[in-house]
Amino acid sequence: PALQELDMSGNSVWLLGPGINSAESAAPTIDEALEGGRLSAVSLRTLNLAETAMREVDMTAVFTALSTGRTPHVETLSIPELYSEAFASAIDSGHLSDLREVALVDRHQTGEVGIVTRSLMSGRTPSLRTLDLEITAYDSEQGEMNDVLGALAEGYRAGSAGTLEDLNLFFETTG
């Protein structure tokens, strides 16, 4: 039997701290497994990296690996923080067309969820059924919420929202 689910959620190995240096991150290992086909294209269905506090370089490596097409059957993807260019590129590559469920969190006001939402609503994820977005923004920086809502509206107007059935939006503002 092949591995179908990789759940690293809540794994504090990603954090840098006493005795842990940047070379000890597990992300390059996941990246190598994805790109090298060791998590074969016909097996990996779920990749859960929520609450892992992965660094941008780690997430970029994972998204780059996903964009190679060696894991085209990933259906469920949960990620801790958003790095839009890498994730949008992975979506735009067309190799994540089997995505059925995506959970995104942006607690650091990166302003990038709108970019990814636009890619998800572009028609390149026709199997997408569930989209969970959790966004924290400063009171004075609510533009990201408008970007997300605009991207969703554009996707529905263009008919490219696919088969989205369950949309969960959580917007929180902080002062």
XYZ file of C-alpha atoms in Angstrom:
175
model
C 0.000 0.000 0.000
C 1.194 3.493 -0.840
C 1.194 6.480 1.495
C -2.008 8.473 1.001
C -1.817 11.028 3.811
C 1.096 13.032 5.174
C 0.026 14.939 8.287
C 2.754 17.073 9.855
C 0.291 19.452 11.542
C 1.299 20.847 14.902
C 4.845 19.599 14.446
C 7.215 21.996 16.222
C 10.254 20.607 14.398
C 9.826 23.479 11.961
C 10.594 26.097 14.589
C 14.062 27.467 15.003
C 15.233 27.528 18.582
C 18.007 26.420 20.912
C 19.932 23.602 19.291
C 17.983 23.769 16.038
C 19.549 25.444 13.036
C 18.069 26.294 9.670
C 19.637 23.222 8.077
C 17.600 20.931 10.331
C 14.209 21.762 8.852
C 12.252 18.777 7.585
C 10.905 20.694 4.580
C 13.819 19.786 2.278
C 13.101 16.125 3.020
C 9.440 16.567 2.061
C 10.505 18.572 -0.982
C 12.908 15.821 -2.085
C 10.277 13.139 -1.551
C 7.707 15.062 -3.604
C 10.070 15.974 -6.439
C 11.768 12.587 -6.460
C 8.472 10.771 -6.762
C 8.946 8.900 -3.499
C 5.484 10.056 -2.493
C 4.195 8.697 -5.747
C 1.732 10.469 -7.962
C -0.854 7.744 -7.531
C -0.752 7.698 -3.746
C -0.460 11.014 -1.881
C -3.945 12.476 -1.480
C -3.632 14.610 1.673
C -0.844 16.969 2.694
C -1.434 18.679 6.043
C 1.197 21.196 7.096
C -1.112 23.316 9.289
C 0.317 24.810 12.463
C 3.890 23.914 11.570
C 5.328 27.451 11.564
C 7.270 26.650 8.415
C 9.576 29.316 7.069
C 9.050 30.929 3.694
C 11.982 29.044 2.172
C 10.486 25.743 3.383
C 7.009 26.442 2.014
C 8.475 27.650 -1.261
C 10.366 24.350 -1.575
C 7.191 22.355 -0.917
C 5.127 24.408 -3.412
C 7.879 24.132 -6.013
C 7.851 20.363 -5.573
C 4.052 20.273 -5.920
C 4.270 22.266 -9.149
C 6.452 19.611 -10.815
C 3.498 17.326 -11.463
C 4.861 14.372 -9.537
C 1.970 14.557 -7.065
C -0.956 15.491 -9.299
C -3.540 13.667 -7.223
C -3.243 15.745 -4.041
C -6.849 16.373 -3.039
C -6.530 17.999 0.395
C -3.987 20.670 1.246
C -3.688 22.510 4.563
C -0.935 25.046 4.959
C 0.218 27.146 7.910
C 1.046 30.508 6.395
C 0.810 31.759 2.913
C 3.575 32.586 0.486
C 1.562 33.597 -2.527
C 3.986 33.496 -5.406
C 5.050 29.924 -4.767
C 1.545 28.634 -4.069
C -0.031 30.572 -6.933
C 2.660 29.166 -9.259
C 1.898 25.634 -8.067
C -1.814 26.179 -8.788
C -1.119 27.878 -12.110
C 1.107 24.956 -13.173
C -2.065 22.905 -13.630
C -0.609 20.047 -11.603
C -2.961 20.554 -8.660
C -6.196 20.166 -10.616
C -7.414 17.374 -8.309
C -7.507 19.656 -5.258
C -10.842 19.191 -3.519
C -10.159 20.905 -0.207
C -7.818 23.792 0.643
C -7.311 25.414 4.042
C -5.263 28.620 4.199
C -4.286 30.743 7.183
C -2.844 34.251 7.097
C -2.243 35.555 10.603
C 0.685 37.778 9.746
C -1.073 40.243 7.478
C 0.922 39.228 4.427
C -1.695 40.560 2.039
C -1.297 37.478 -0.139
C -4.481 35.475 0.307
C -6.178 37.484 -2.446
C -3.483 36.442 -4.931
C -3.908 32.760 -4.103
C -7.705 33.027 -4.064
C -7.521 34.490 -7.561
C -5.458 31.481 -8.715
C -7.836 29.034 -7.023
C -10.805 30.710 -8.737
C -9.107 30.766 -12.160
C -10.463 27.391 -13.262
C -7.198 25.498 -12.683
C -8.695 23.691 -9.673
C -11.943 22.388 -11.196
C -12.420 19.760 -8.483
C -12.285 22.259 -5.596
C -15.240 21.635 -3.275
C -14.131 23.229 0.035
C -12.176 26.398 0.660
C -11.355 27.523 4.203
C -9.723 30.937 4.568
C -8.644 32.413 7.896
C -7.310 35.947 7.652
C -6.165 38.389 10.323
C -5.725 42.014 9.308
C -5.056 45.260 11.098
C -8.058 47.591 11.269
C -6.310 49.988 8.919
C -5.350 47.241 6.403
C -8.570 45.554 5.370
C -7.645 45.586 1.691
C -6.798 41.879 1.801
C -10.377 41.030 2.725
C -11.559 43.077 -0.246
C -9.017 41.307 -2.498
C -10.286 37.884 -1.394
C -13.944 38.815 -1.849
C -13.142 40.373 -5.226
C -11.302 37.236 -6.377
C -14.227 35.038 -5.290
C -16.716 37.284 -7.083
C -14.590 37.264 -10.257
C -14.397 33.471 -10.174
C -18.157 33.112 -9.850
C -18.881 35.730 -12.527
C -16.484 34.041 -14.950
C -17.922 30.606 -14.187
C -14.485 29.355 -13.183
C -15.233 28.685 -9.513
C -15.605 25.032 -10.445
C -17.687 22.959 -8.113
C -17.062 24.934 -4.935
C -19.723 23.849 -2.440
C -18.350 24.884 0.949
C -16.744 28.282 1.468
C -15.634 29.142 4.996
C -14.319 32.662 5.497
C -13.011 33.913 8.813
C -11.852 37.522 8.800
C -10.507 39.002 11.991
C -9.291 42.527 12.509
C -6.846 43.557 15.184
C -6.059 47.043 16.392
